[in-house]
PDB file of C-alpha atoms in Angstrom:
ATOM      1  CA  UNK A  23      28.836-105.664  46.353  1.00  0.00           C
ATOM      2  CA  UNK A  24      25.354-104.112  45.995  1.00  0.00           C
ATOM      3  CA  UNK A  25      23.636-103.308  42.647  1.00  0.00           C
ATOM      4  CA  UNK A  26      20.656-101.364  42.048  1.00  0.00           C
ATOM      5  CA  UNK A  27      17.487-103.584  41.725  1.00  0.00           C
ATOM      6  CA  UNK A  28      14.589-101.414  41.488  1.00  0.00           C
ATOM      7  CA  UNK A  29      13.189 -98.167  42.415  1.00  0.00           C
ATOM      8  CA  UNK A  30      10.026 -97.546  44.553  1.00  0.00           C
ATOM      9  CA  UNK A  31       7.083 -95.413  43.915  1.00  0.00           C
ATOM     10  CA  UNK A  32       4.703 -95.454  46.622  1.00  0.00           C
ATOM     11  CA  UNK A  33       1.048 -94.654  46.187  1.00  0.00           C
ATOM     12  CA  UNK A  34      -2.013 -94.520  48.152  1.00  0.00           C
ATOM     13  CA  UNK A  35      -3.876 -96.753  45.516  1.00  0.00           C
ATOM     14  CA  UNK A  36      -2.662 -98.416  42.550  1.00  0.00           C
ATOM     15  CA  UNK A  37      -5.774 -97.588  40.850  1.00  0.00           C
ATOM     16  CA  UNK A  38      -5.386 -94.119  41.095  1.00  0.00           C
ATOM     17  CA  UNK A  39      -1.443 -93.978  40.186  1.00  0.00           C
ATOM     18  CA  UNK A  40      -1.173 -96.464  37.421  1.00  0.00           C
ATOM     19  CA  UNK A  41      -2.939 -94.108  34.703  1.00  0.00           C
ATOM     20  CA  UNK A  42      -1.030 -90.772  35.153  1.00  0.00           C
ATOM     21  CA  UNK A  43       2.159 -92.823  35.539  1.00  0.00           C
ATOM     22  CA  UNK A  44       1.544 -94.503  32.332  1.00  0.00           C
ATOM     23  CA  UNK A  45       1.092 -91.289  30.525  1.00  0.00           C
ATOM     24  CA  UNK A  46       4.347 -89.839  32.248  1.00  0.00           C
ATOM     25  CA  UNK A  47       6.507 -92.716  30.997  1.00  0.00           C
ATOM     26  CA  UNK A  48       4.443 -93.573  27.614  1.00  0.00           C
ATOM     27  CA  UNK A  49       4.100 -97.145  29.024  1.00  0.00           C
ATOM     28  CA  UNK A  50       1.962 -99.141  31.223  1.00  0.00           C
ATOM     29  CA  UNK A  51       2.970-100.596  34.342  1.00  0.00           C
ATOM     30  CA  UNK A  52       2.678-104.381  33.949  1.00  0.00           C
ATOM     31  CA  UNK A  53       0.478-106.357  36.630  1.00  0.00           C
ATOM     32  CA  UNK A  54       2.853-107.374  39.700  1.00  0.00           C
ATOM     33  CA  UNK A  55       0.963-109.197  42.523  1.00  0.00           C
ATOM     34  CA  UNK A  56       0.286-109.326  46.262  1.00  0.00           C
ATOM     35  CA  UNK A  57       2.415-109.437  48.997  1.00  0.00           C
ATOM     36  CA  UNK A  58       0.698-111.442  51.830  1.00  0.00           C
ATOM     37  CA  UNK A  59       3.156-110.838  54.698  1.00  0.00           C
ATOM     38  CA  UNK A  60       3.021-106.931  54.349  1.00  0.00           C
ATOM     39  CA  UNK A  61      -0.794-106.539  52.915  1.00  0.00           C
ATOM     40  CA  UNK A  62       0.399-104.773  49.656  1.00  0.00           C
ATOM     41  CA  UNK A  63       0.375-104.972  45.918  1.00  0.00           C
ATOM     42  CA  UNK A  64       2.366-103.762  43.174  1.00  0.00           C
ATOM     43  CA  UNK A  65       2.473-102.875  39.451  1.00  0.00           C
ATOM     44  CA  UNK A  66       5.866-103.063  37.517  1.00  0.00           C
ATOM     45  CA  UNK A  67       7.772-100.973  34.597  1.00  0.00           C
ATOM     46  CA  UNK A  68      11.009-102.222  32.982  1.00  0.00           C
ATOM     47  CA  UNK A  69      14.164-100.300  33.197  1.00  0.00           C
ATOM     48  CA  UNK A  70      16.172-102.672  31.106  1.00  0.00           C
ATOM     49  CA  UNK A  71      17.899-105.719  31.977  1.00  0.00           C
ATOM     50  CA  UNK A  72      18.011-106.468  35.781  1.00  0.00           C
ATOM     51  CA  UNK A  73      16.433-103.310  36.692  1.00  0.00           C
ATOM     52  CA  UNK A  74      12.616-101.932  37.159  1.00  0.00           C
ATOM     53  CA  UNK A  75      10.370 -99.586  38.647  1.00  0.00           C
ATOM     54  CA  UNK A  76       7.872-100.869  41.348  1.00  0.00           C
ATOM     55  CA  UNK A  77       4.528 -98.921  41.837  1.00  0.00           C
ATOM     56  CA  UNK A  78       3.513-100.220  45.252  1.00  0.00           C
ATOM     57  CA  UNK A  79       0.504 -99.322  47.532  1.00  0.00           C
ATOM     58  CA  UNK A  80      -1.610-100.986  50.437  1.00  0.00           C
ATOM     59  CA  UNK A  81      -3.808-103.805  49.011  1.00  0.00           C
ATOM     60  CA  UNK A  82      -7.124-102.662  50.162  1.00  0.00           C
ATOM     61  CA  UNK A  83      -8.455-106.487  49.820  1.00  0.00           C
ATOM     62  CA  UNK A  84      -5.512-107.597  52.461  1.00  0.00           C
ATOM     63  CA  UNK A  85      -5.703-108.220  56.044  1.00  0.00           C
ATOM     64  CA  UNK A  86      -4.030-105.953  58.209  1.00  0.00           C
ATOM     65  CA  UNK A  87      -0.232-107.394  58.466  1.00  0.00           C
ATOM     66  CA  UNK A  88       1.227-108.340  61.945  1.00  0.00           C
ATOM     67  CA  UNK A  89       3.874-105.895  61.605  1.00  0.00           C
ATOM     68  CA  UNK A  90       4.381-102.324  60.029  1.00  0.00           C
ATOM     69  CA  UNK A  91       4.363-102.429  56.392  1.00  0.00           C
ATOM     70  CA  UNK A  92       7.171-102.064  54.330  1.00  0.00           C
ATOM     71  CA  UNK A  93       8.450 -98.606  52.520  1.00  0.00           C
ATOM     72  CA  UNK A  94       6.607 -96.831  55.522  1.00  0.00           C
ATOM     73  CA  UNK A  95       3.355 -97.347  53.473  1.00  0.00           C
ATOM     74  CA  UNK A  96       1.182 -97.288  56.803  1.00  0.00           C
ATOM     75  CA  UNK A  97       2.059 -93.519  56.973  1.00  0.00           C
ATOM     76  CA  UNK A  98       2.237 -92.528  53.052  1.00  0.00           C
ATOM     77  CA  UNK A  99      -0.052 -89.633  52.196  1.00  0.00           C
ATOM     78  CA  UNK A 100      -0.365 -87.527  49.126  1.00  0.00           C
ATOM     79  CA  UNK A 101       0.541 -88.200  45.291  1.00  0.00           C
ATOM     80  CA  UNK A 102       2.511 -91.076  43.827  1.00  0.00           C
ATOM     81  CA  UNK A 103       6.159 -90.425  44.524  1.00  0.00           C
ATOM     82  CA  UNK A 104       9.810 -91.828  44.246  1.00  0.00           C
ATOM     83  CA  UNK A 105      10.027 -93.075  47.857  1.00  0.00           C
ATOM     84  CA  UNK A 106      12.797 -95.739  48.160  1.00  0.00           C
ATOM     85  CA  UNK A 107      15.373 -97.626  46.310  1.00  0.00           C
ATOM     86  CA  UNK A 108      16.139-101.453  46.491  1.00  0.00           C
ATOM     87  CA  UNK A 109      19.735-102.958  46.048  1.00  0.00           C
ATOM     88  CA  UNK A 110      20.172-106.687  45.553  1.00  0.00           C
ATOM     89  CA  UNK A 111      23.174-108.769  46.805  1.00  0.00           C
ATOM     90  CA  UNK A 112      24.383-112.352  46.628  1.00  0.00           C
ATOM     91  CA  UNK A 113      24.482-112.740  50.703  1.00  0.00           C
ATOM     92  CA  UNK A 114      21.903-110.747  52.662  1.00  0.00           C
ATOM     93  CA  UNK A 115      23.412-111.873  55.794  1.00  0.00           C
ATOM     94  CA  UNK A 116      26.781-110.748  55.197  1.00  0.00           C
ATOM     95  CA  UNK A 117      25.460-107.283  53.768  1.00  0.00           C
ATOM     96  CA  UNK A 118      23.242-106.781  56.791  1.00  0.00           C
ATOM     97  CA  UNK A 119      26.210-107.291  59.121  1.00  0.00           C
ATOM     98  CA  UNK A 120      28.144-104.370  57.230  1.00  0.00           C
ATOM     99  CA  UNK A 121      24.841-102.135  57.056  1.00  0.00           C
ATOM    100  CA  UNK A 122      23.920 -99.559  59.396  1.00  0.00           C
ATOM    101  CA  UNK A 123      21.950-100.303  62.340  1.00  0.00           C
ATOM    102  CA  UNK A 124      18.153-100.564  61.403  1.00  0.00           C
ATOM    103  CA  UNK A 125      18.619-101.992  58.120  1.00  0.00           C
ATOM    104  CA  UNK A 126      16.451-104.875  58.991  1.00  0.00           C
ATOM    105  CA  UNK A 127      16.387-108.736  59.166  1.00  0.00           C
ATOM    106  CA  UNK A 128      16.019-111.358  56.617  1.00  0.00           C
ATOM    107  CA  UNK A 129      12.380-112.486  55.631  1.00  0.00           C
ATOM    108  CA  UNK A 130      11.847-115.315  53.212  1.00  0.00           C
ATOM    109  CA  UNK A 131       9.184-114.409  50.390  1.00  0.00           C
ATOM    110  CA  UNK A 132       7.838-115.914  47.305  1.00  0.00           C
ATOM    111  CA  UNK A 133       5.305-115.360  44.720  1.00  0.00           C
ATOM    112  CA  UNK A 134       4.665-118.110  42.087  1.00  0.00           C
ATOM    113  CA  UNK A 135       8.209-119.277  40.979  1.00  0.00           C
ATOM    114  CA  UNK A 136       9.758-115.995  42.322  1.00  0.00           C
ATOM    115  CA  UNK A 137      12.051-116.538  45.576  1.00  0.00           C
ATOM    116  CA  UNK A 138      13.700-113.902  47.244  1.00  0.00           C
ATOM    117  CA  UNK A 139      14.942-112.577  50.726  1.00  0.00           C
ATOM    118  CA  UNK A 140      14.184-109.171  51.831  1.00  0.00           C
ATOM    119  CA  UNK A 141      15.661-107.224  54.803  1.00  0.00           C
ATOM    120  CA  UNK A 142      12.310-105.988  56.507  1.00  0.00           C
ATOM    121  CA  UNK A 143      12.654-103.722  59.634  1.00  0.00           C
ATOM    122  CA  UNK A 144      10.481-103.776  62.748  1.00  0.00           C
ATOM    123  CA  UNK A 145       9.602-100.186  62.399  1.00  0.00           C
ATOM    124  CA  UNK A 146       8.774-100.093  58.399  1.00  0.00           C
ATOM    125  CA  UNK A 147      11.412 -97.569  58.069  1.00  0.00           C
ATOM    126  CA  UNK A 148      14.994 -97.670  56.814  1.00  0.00           C
ATOM    127  CA  UNK A 149      18.118 -96.002  58.273  1.00  0.00           C
ATOM    128  CA  UNK A 150      18.972 -92.474  57.118  1.00  0.00           C
ATOM    129  CA  UNK A 151      15.403 -91.403  56.997  1.00  0.00           C
ATOM    130  CA  UNK A 152      14.424 -93.943  54.558  1.00  0.00           C
ATOM    131  CA  UNK A 153      17.359 -92.895  51.979  1.00  0.00           C
ATOM    132  CA  UNK A 154      19.343 -95.945  52.623  1.00  0.00           C
ATOM    133  CA  UNK A 155      18.535 -98.732  50.208  1.00  0.00           C
ATOM    134  CA  UNK A 156      16.248-101.712  51.202  1.00  0.00           C
ATOM    135  CA  UNK A 157      18.147-104.914  50.747  1.00  0.00           C
ATOM    136  CA  UNK A 158      17.139-107.877  48.459  1.00  0.00           C
ATOM    137  CA  UNK A 159      18.714-111.300  47.685  1.00  0.00           C
ATOM    138  CA  UNK A 160      17.000-113.143  44.633  1.00  0.00           C
ATOM    139  CA  UNK A 161      17.406-116.678  44.671  1.00  0.00           C
ATOM    140  CA  UNK A 162      17.799-118.821  41.530  1.00  0.00           C
ATOM    141  CA  UNK A 163      17.499-117.021  38.191  1.00  0.00           C
ATOM    142  CA  UNK A 164      13.978-115.954  38.140  1.00  0.00           C
ATOM    143  CA  UNK A 165      13.684-112.184  38.300  1.00  0.00           C
ATOM    144  CA  UNK A 166      10.939-109.788  37.535  1.00  0.00           C
ATOM    145  CA  UNK A 167      12.803-107.598  34.978  1.00  0.00           C
ATOM    146  CA  UNK A 168      13.258-110.429  32.844  1.00  0.00           C
ATOM    147  CA  UNK A 169       9.628-110.907  32.503  1.00  0.00           C
ATOM    148  CA  UNK A 170       8.687-107.296  31.729  1.00  0.00           C
ATOM    149  CA  UNK A 171       8.297-105.594  28.385  1.00  0.00           C
ATOM    150  CA  UNK A 172      11.064-103.570  27.579  1.00  0.00           C
ATOM    151  CA  UNK A 173       9.759-100.038  26.542  1.00  0.00           C
ATOM    152  CA  UNK A 174      13.074 -98.496  26.334  1.00  0.00           C
ATOM    153  CA  UNK A 175      13.279 -96.945  29.659  1.00  0.00           C
ATOM    154  CA  UNK A 176      16.430 -96.594  31.154  1.00  0.00           C
ATOM    155  CA  UNK A 177      17.634 -94.917  34.581  1.00  0.00           C
ATOM    156  CA  UNK A 178      20.476 -92.391  34.056  1.00  0.00           C
ATOM    157  CA  UNK A 179      21.126 -90.927  37.382  1.00  0.00           C
ATOM    158  CA  UNK A 180      19.903 -91.308  41.270  1.00  0.00           C
ATOM    159  CA  UNK A 181      20.345 -88.548  43.451  1.00  0.00           C
ATOM    160  CA  UNK A 182      20.075 -89.134  47.490  1.00  0.00           C
ATOM    161  CA  UNK A 183      19.503 -86.080  49.503  1.00  0.00           C
ATOM    162  CA  UNK A 184      20.258 -86.253  53.398  1.00  0.00           C
ATOM    163  CA  UNK A 185      21.475 -83.631  55.933  1.00  0.00           C
ATOM    164  CA  UNK A 186      24.164 -86.235  56.975  1.00  0.00           C
ATOM    165  CA  UNK A 187      25.251 -86.830  53.322  1.00  0.00           C
ATOM    166  CA  UNK A 188      28.875 -87.624  54.431  1.00  0.00           C
ATOM    167  CA  UNK A 189      27.985 -90.151  56.809  1.00  0.00           C
ATOM    168  CA  UNK A 190      25.466 -91.505  54.530  1.00  0.00           C
ATOM    169  CA  UNK A 191      28.110 -91.702  51.662  1.00  0.00           C
ATOM    170  CA  UNK A 192      30.463 -93.456  54.190  1.00  0.00           C
ATOM    171  CA  UNK A 193      27.894 -95.910  54.870  1.00  0.00           C
ATOM    172  CA  UNK A 194      27.099 -96.725  51.120  1.00  0.00           C
ATOM    173  CA  UNK A 195      30.866 -96.647  49.769  1.00  0.00           C
ATOM    174  CA  UNK A 196      31.985-100.169  51.355  1.00  0.00           C
ATOM    175  CA  UNK A 197      28.945-101.754  49.874  1.00  0.00           C
ATOM    176  CA  UNK A 198      28.680-100.354  46.477  1.00  0.00           C
ATOM    177  CA  UNK A 199      30.223 -98.701  43.559  1.00  0.00           C
ATOM    178  CA  UNK A 200      27.360 -97.309  41.154  1.00  0.00           C
ATOM    179  CA  UNK A 201      28.352 -94.196  38.718  1.00  0.00           C
ATOM    180  CA  UNK A 202      25.048 -93.155  38.356  1.00  0.00           C
ATOM    181  CA  UNK A 203      24.456 -92.713  42.135  1.00  0.00           C
ATOM    182  CA  UNK A 204      25.224 -89.307  44.026  1.00  0.00           C
ATOM    183  CA  UNK A 205      24.617 -88.343  47.754  1.00  0.00           C
ATOM    184  CA  UNK A 206      24.003 -84.837  48.399  1.00  0.00           C
ATOM    185  CA  UNK A 207      23.237 -82.528  50.943  1.00  0.00           C
ATOM    186  CA  UNK A 208      19.659 -81.728  51.663  1.00  0.00           C
ATOM    187  CA  UNK A 209      16.518 -82.800  53.217  1.00  0.00           C
ATOM    188  CA  UNK A 210      15.969 -86.454  52.924  1.00  0.00           C
ATOM    189  CA  UNK A 211      14.627 -87.761  49.445  1.00  0.00           C
ATOM    190  CA  UNK A 212      15.295 -88.969  46.331  1.00  0.00           C
ATOM    191  CA  UNK A 213      15.411 -87.783  42.697  1.00  0.00           C
ATOM    192  CA  UNK A 214      15.713 -90.019  39.483  1.00  0.00           C
ATOM    193  CA  UNK A 215      16.177 -89.144  35.852  1.00  0.00           C
ATOM    194  CA  UNK A 216      15.241 -91.387  33.338  1.00  0.00           C
ATOM    195  CA  UNK A 217      15.566 -91.356  29.298  1.00  0.00           C
ATOM    196  CA  UNK A 218      12.588 -92.730  27.252  1.00  0.00           C
ATOM    197  CA  UNK A 219      11.936 -92.968  23.541  1.00  0.00           C
ATOM    198  CA  UNK A 220       9.505 -89.944  24.154  1.00  0.00           C
ATOM    199  CA  UNK A 221      12.163 -87.793  26.012  1.00  0.00           C
ATOM    200  CA  UNK A 222      13.636 -87.256  29.449  1.00  0.00           C
ATOM    201  CA  UNK A 223      11.841 -87.648  32.882  1.00  0.00           C
ATOM    202  CA  UNK A 224      12.829 -86.653  36.331  1.00  0.00           C
ATOM    203  CA  UNK A 225      10.917 -87.930  39.759  1.00  0.00           C
TER     204      UNK A 225
END
C-alpha cells in the first residue's frame, strides 16, 4: 500500500521562495541537495515522523538534463505553490504495474547515504493532469524526514481536485487508504491544511 511521503512546493528559484515560506510556516526549510539527473535542487521541512515538505526548483548551476525535469518544472511559472505529492511504497515495480498508464519507470537515485528509486516519466508530467502521486521507494533505513528538525508542523488534510474525480479516486483506492486524503471534483490541483505551533496554514 502507498503512504504519503512528501509534498512538493515548486518554485522558480529556491532563493526567492525560501524566505517567504519560512515566514509562512514559522520555520526555516533545511538545506537539501542537488539532483544531477534532473538538474534540480531542494530544501526540506519536517512534517513529523516519515513525512516532509520539499521546496524544489531548477538548479541554475546544473547542466540541462537529457530528459524533461520531474514535476513539470521546465514549464513552471509564477510564485511558489503546492504542485505535487509523493507516495512511498515497498515494491516500486509492483506498484507501477497497478498504477495508471504514464506513472513512469523506475530510476535509481542517490545522495550521500540516501538511496531510493523514483518513478520518472518521459514527459515530466504525471497522470490525471499531475494530480496522481509520484511514486518513490526508499532503500534501507535512511530517510530525509528522520534528519530534519521537528518544528511541530503536521499535515492534517490533503485535497486532490480533478474534473474526473471518480476515475482518479478509482485509480487511488486499490493502492492506498489514507484518512487525510480526499478526491474532489474541480479543476486539477492540490490543497493542503497544516497545523503549526503558530496556527493553521492552507496551501
